[in-house]
Amino acid sequence: GAGVSQSPSNKVTEKGKDVELRCDPISGHTALYWYRQSLGQGLEFLIYFQGNSAPDKSGLPSDRFSAERTGGSVSTLTIQRTQQEDSAVYLCASSLSVGNQPQHFGDGTRLSIL
Amino acid sequence: SQQGEEDPQALSIQEGENATMNCSYKTSINNLQWYRQNSGRGLVHLILIRSNEREKHSGRLRVTLDTSKKSSSLLITASRAADTASYFCATDASGGGSEKLVFGKGTKLTVNP
């Protein structure tokens, strides 16, 4: 497709399980961003990639969160030993390059931890 | 802390009226962007205004930027029911060495038919 694709769209899992969220950016976009949005809130920056490298991981809430990007394309965000406070919508965005560029968002993964 | 803060938090108007949303931020910026989010969807980029610009138009949208007051406004003219959404401003941080955007909590706009 032409836009940013995220999967799954919804994920319900038990506390303590690991989850993996996937983002497929727009073809040719070198920059990729992950955000978290809690109910009724703005977006909380998690991490961004320029190509396969992640210059800024400052937003990752804890060491249970990790992300990787391979081949300059698909990215996965992994949350280990999930906690209830991890429940949120996880949004991915991509842009042609970093800096002064509009970001194009996917529709997010709604994660619910029971 | 949040870089961008929008106000009001919620705004309800009648179709055909204008809607004005404001955004304030704390540090120097390279640019400021406005995004729209429909319920259950991702964000859609509306407009980007650079720090050396004061006003920008796109269709029914008008954005102003006052860097001396560290504030921006988004005006939607002749609103339509389809404009019902949450609107967010987002800022980068000039010289910060990072390309991340910092988003406010948004203004929830309801346009009543």
Short mmCIF file of C-alpha atoms in Angstrom, two decimals:
data_model
loop_
_atom_site.label_atom_id
_atom_site.label_comp_id
_atom_site.label_asym_id
_atom_site.label_seq_id
_atom_site.Cartn_x
_atom_site.Cartn_y
_atom_site.Cartn_z
CA GLY A 1 0.00 0.00 0.00
CA ALA A 2 0.94 3.62 -0.24
CA GLY A 3 0.77 4.47 3.44
CA VAL A 4 2.41 3.39 6.68
CA SER A 5 1.16 -0.02 7.69
CA GLN A 6 1.12 -1.30 11.27
CA SER A 7 0.27 -4.74 12.56
CA PRO A 8 -1.49 -6.03 14.43
CA SER A 9 -4.16 -3.34 14.64
CA ASN A 10 -5.24 -4.68 18.03
CA LYS A 11 -3.41 -6.83 20.54
CA VAL A 12 -4.72 -8.15 23.84
CA THR A 13 -2.29 -10.03 26.02
CA GLU A 14 -1.73 -11.06 29.59
CA LYS A 15 0.56 -9.21 31.95
CA GLY A 16 4.07 -10.60 31.81
CA LYS A 17 3.97 -11.71 28.19
CA ASP A 18 6.20 -10.28 25.48
CA VAL A 19 4.68 -8.48 22.49
CA GLU A 20 6.08 -7.49 19.14
CA LEU A 21 4.62 -4.65 17.10
CA ARG A 22 5.44 -4.16 13.44
CA CYS A 23 5.68 -1.07 11.28
CA ASP A 24 6.07 -1.01 7.51
CA PRO A 25 6.97 2.53 6.43
CA ILE A 26 6.31 4.25 3.12
CA SER A 27 8.75 2.96 0.54
CA GLY A 28 11.78 5.22 0.24
CA HIS A 29 11.31 6.89 3.62
CA THR A 30 14.58 6.75 5.51
CA ALA A 31 13.31 8.06 8.84
CA LEU A 32 10.98 6.04 11.07
CA TYR A 33 9.48 7.05 14.41
CA TRP A 34 7.65 5.27 17.21
CA TYR A 35 5.24 7.04 19.56
CA ARG A 36 2.92 5.97 22.32
CA GLN A 37 -0.49 7.55 22.89
CA SER A 38 -2.42 6.93 26.06
CA LEU A 39 -6.18 7.45 26.16
CA GLY A 40 -7.07 11.08 25.45
CA GLN A 41 -3.44 12.18 25.54
CA GLY A 42 -0.92 13.52 23.10
CA LEU A 43 1.90 11.51 21.63
CA GLU A 44 4.88 10.42 23.66
CA PHE A 45 8.07 10.00 21.59
CA LEU A 46 9.76 6.63 22.03
CA ILE A 47 12.51 6.23 19.43
CA TYR A 48 13.45 7.17 15.89
CA PHE A 49 15.55 5.54 13.20
CA GLN A 50 17.58 7.09 10.43
CA GLY A 51 18.16 4.14 8.16
CA ASN A 52 18.91 1.23 10.46
CA SER A 53 20.48 3.23 13.25
CA ALA A 54 18.66 4.77 16.19
CA PRO A 55 20.31 8.09 17.13
CA ASP A 56 17.75 8.87 19.80
CA LYS A 57 16.38 6.21 22.12
CA SER A 58 15.71 8.66 24.90
CA GLY A 59 11.96 8.12 24.94
CA LEU A 60 11.98 4.40 25.64
CA PRO A 61 10.28 4.14 29.06
CA SER A 62 12.35 1.24 30.41
CA ASP A 63 14.75 -1.50 29.39
CA ARG A 64 11.74 -3.71 28.69
CA PHE A 65 11.26 -1.71 25.50
CA SER A 66 13.45 -2.22 22.46
CA ALA A 67 13.17 -1.56 18.75
CA GLU A 68 15.07 -2.53 15.67
CA ARG A 69 14.94 -1.75 12.00
CA THR A 70 16.46 -3.95 9.34
CA GLY A 71 17.12 -3.24 5.69
CA GLY A 72 16.16 0.37 6.19
CA SER A 73 12.52 -0.63 6.01
CA VAL A 74 10.40 -2.62 8.46
CA SER A 75 10.72 -1.89 12.16
CA THR A 76 9.62 -3.90 15.16
CA LEU A 77 8.97 -2.56 18.65
CA THR A 78 9.25 -5.22 21.33
CA ILE A 79 7.92 -4.94 24.84
CA GLN A 80 9.09 -7.63 27.23
CA ARG A 81 7.29 -8.68 30.41
CA THR A 82 4.38 -6.39 29.67
CA GLN A 83 2.76 -4.40 32.48
CA GLN A 84 -0.73 -2.91 32.62
CA GLU A 85 0.69 0.60 32.27
CA ASP A 86 1.99 -0.41 28.83
CA SER A 87 -1.61 -0.37 27.57
CA ALA A 88 -1.83 2.35 24.92
CA VAL A 89 -1.92 2.93 21.19
CA TYR A 90 1.52 2.60 19.62
CA LEU A 91 1.89 4.76 16.53
CA CYS A 92 4.54 4.55 13.89
CA ALA A 93 5.41 7.30 11.44
CA SER A 94 7.86 7.70 8.58
CA SER A 95 9.29 10.62 6.66
CA LEU A 96 11.52 11.07 3.63
CA SER A 97 14.38 12.06 5.86
CA VAL A 98 14.86 13.54 9.28
CA GLY A 99 14.44 17.24 9.92
CA ASN A 100 11.79 19.69 8.71
CA GLN A 101 9.72 16.93 7.18
CA PRO A 102 6.07 16.03 7.64
CA GLN A 103 5.62 12.66 9.25
CA HIS A 104 3.19 10.13 7.81
CA PHE A 105 1.44 8.01 10.40
CA GLY A 106 0.00 4.53 10.45
CA ASP A 107 -3.26 3.85 12.26
CA GLY A 108 -1.48 2.35 15.23
CA THR A 109 -1.58 -0.82 17.29
CA ARG A 110 -4.00 -0.71 20.20
CA LEU A 111 -2.32 -2.73 22.96
CA SER A 112 -4.31 -3.91 25.95
CA ILE A 113 -2.61 -5.67 28.85
CA LEU A 114 -4.94 -7.68 31.05
CA SER B 1 7.58 18.32 30.13
CA GLN B 2 5.39 18.93 27.11
CA GLN B 3 6.94 21.22 24.54
CA GLY B 4 3.64 22.11 22.90
CA GLU B 5 0.47 22.86 24.82
CA GLU B 6 -2.75 23.43 22.95
CA ASP B 7 -5.74 25.34 24.13
CA PRO B 8 -8.59 25.03 24.45
CA GLN B 9 -8.64 21.34 25.35
CA ALA B 10 -12.06 21.04 23.71
CA LEU B 11 -14.02 23.25 21.34
CA SER B 12 -17.57 22.80 20.07
CA ILE B 13 -18.91 24.96 17.25
CA GLN B 14 -21.63 25.00 14.61
CA GLU B 15 -20.98 24.13 10.99
CA GLY B 16 -19.93 27.22 9.06
CA GLU B 17 -18.27 28.93 12.03
CA ASN B 18 -14.54 29.43 12.33
CA ALA B 19 -12.45 27.45 14.80
CA THR B 20 -9.28 28.79 16.38
CA MET B 21 -6.85 26.62 18.31
CA ASN B 22 -3.71 27.83 20.01
CA CYS B 23 -0.39 26.23 20.81
CA SER B 24 2.36 27.44 23.13
CA TYR B 25 5.83 26.00 23.42
CA LYS B 26 8.87 26.50 25.62
CA THR B 27 12.14 26.30 23.69
CA SER B 28 13.51 27.58 20.38
CA ILE B 29 12.29 25.69 17.36
CA ASN B 30 13.19 25.11 13.72
CA ASN B 31 9.59 24.55 12.69
CA LEU B 32 6.12 23.87 14.05
CA GLN B 33 3.64 21.45 12.55
CA TRP B 34 -0.08 20.89 12.97
CA TYR B 35 -1.67 17.47 12.70
CA ARG B 36 -5.24 16.17 12.76
CA GLN B 37 -6.34 12.88 14.26
CA ASN B 38 -9.71 11.31 13.62
CA SER B 39 -10.96 8.91 16.28
CA GLY B 40 -9.16 5.58 16.14
CA ARG B 41 -6.82 6.65 13.35
CA GLY B 42 -3.28 7.88 12.98
CA LEU B 43 -2.30 11.51 12.64
CA VAL B 44 -2.54 13.38 9.37
CA HIS B 45 -0.11 16.17 8.63
CA LEU B 46 -1.85 19.49 7.91
CA ILE B 47 0.76 22.20 7.66
CA LEU B 48 4.36 23.01 8.57
CA ILE B 49 5.50 26.53 9.35
CA ARG B 50 9.19 27.37 9.67
CA SER B 51 10.58 29.58 12.40
CA ASN B 52 11.27 32.40 9.93
CA GLU B 53 7.67 32.41 8.67
CA ARG B 54 4.84 34.31 10.34
CA GLU B 55 1.79 33.04 8.51
CA LYS B 56 0.90 30.22 6.17
CA HIS B 57 -2.30 29.22 4.37
CA SER B 58 -3.54 25.92 3.02
CA GLY B 59 -7.11 25.83 1.75
CA ARG B 60 -9.37 26.65 4.71
CA LEU B 61 -6.44 26.50 7.14
CA ARG B 62 -4.45 29.49 8.34
CA VAL B 63 -1.52 29.08 10.69
CA THR B 64 0.34 31.88 12.42
CA LEU B 65 3.59 31.70 14.34
CA ASP B 66 4.90 34.23 16.84
CA THR B 67 8.37 33.14 17.92
CA SER B 68 8.68 36.06 20.35
CA LYS B 69 5.69 34.73 22.26
CA LYS B 70 6.49 31.10 21.48
CA SER B 71 2.97 30.53 20.24
CA SER B 72 1.07 29.44 17.17
CA SER B 73 -2.55 29.41 16.15
CA LEU B 74 -4.52 27.25 13.74
CA LEU B 75 -7.63 28.77 12.21
CA ILE B 76 -10.12 26.62 10.32
CA THR B 77 -12.57 28.77 8.38
CA ALA B 78 -16.10 27.79 7.35
CA SER B 79 -15.92 24.60 9.40
CA ARG B 80 -17.63 21.38 8.31
CA ALA B 81 -18.81 18.37 10.27
CA ALA B 82 -15.93 16.43 8.68
CA ASP B 83 -13.47 18.72 10.50
CA THR B 84 -14.47 17.04 13.76
CA ALA B 85 -11.20 15.60 15.09
CA SER B 86 -8.39 16.24 17.54
CA TYR B 87 -5.75 18.73 16.47
CA PHE B 88 -2.16 18.62 17.69
CA CYS B 89 0.77 20.95 17.34
CA ALA B 90 4.25 19.48 17.23
CA THR B 91 7.60 21.17 17.57
CA ASP B 92 11.15 20.13 17.00
CA ALA B 93 13.97 21.57 19.09
CA SER B 94 16.54 23.64 17.23
CA GLY B 95 20.12 22.71 17.96
CA GLY B 96 19.01 19.82 20.08
CA GLY B 97 20.80 17.23 17.99
CA SER B 98 17.67 15.14 17.79
CA GLU B 99 15.05 15.00 15.13
CA LYS B 100 12.15 14.04 17.33
CA LEU B 101 8.91 15.98 17.40
CA VAL B 102 7.25 16.84 20.67
CA PHE B 103 3.45 16.86 20.58
CA GLY B 104 0.95 18.64 22.77
CA LYS B 105 -2.11 16.98 24.24
CA GLY B 106 -4.36 18.33 21.52
CA THR B 107 -7.59 20.22 21.07
CA LYS B 108 -10.69 18.13 20.52
CA LEU B 109 -12.85 19.94 17.97
CA THR B 110 -16.51 19.07 17.47
CA VAL B 111 -18.35 20.66 14.55
CA ASN B 112 -22.09 20.25 14.90
CA PRO B 113 -24.15 20.00 11.69
#
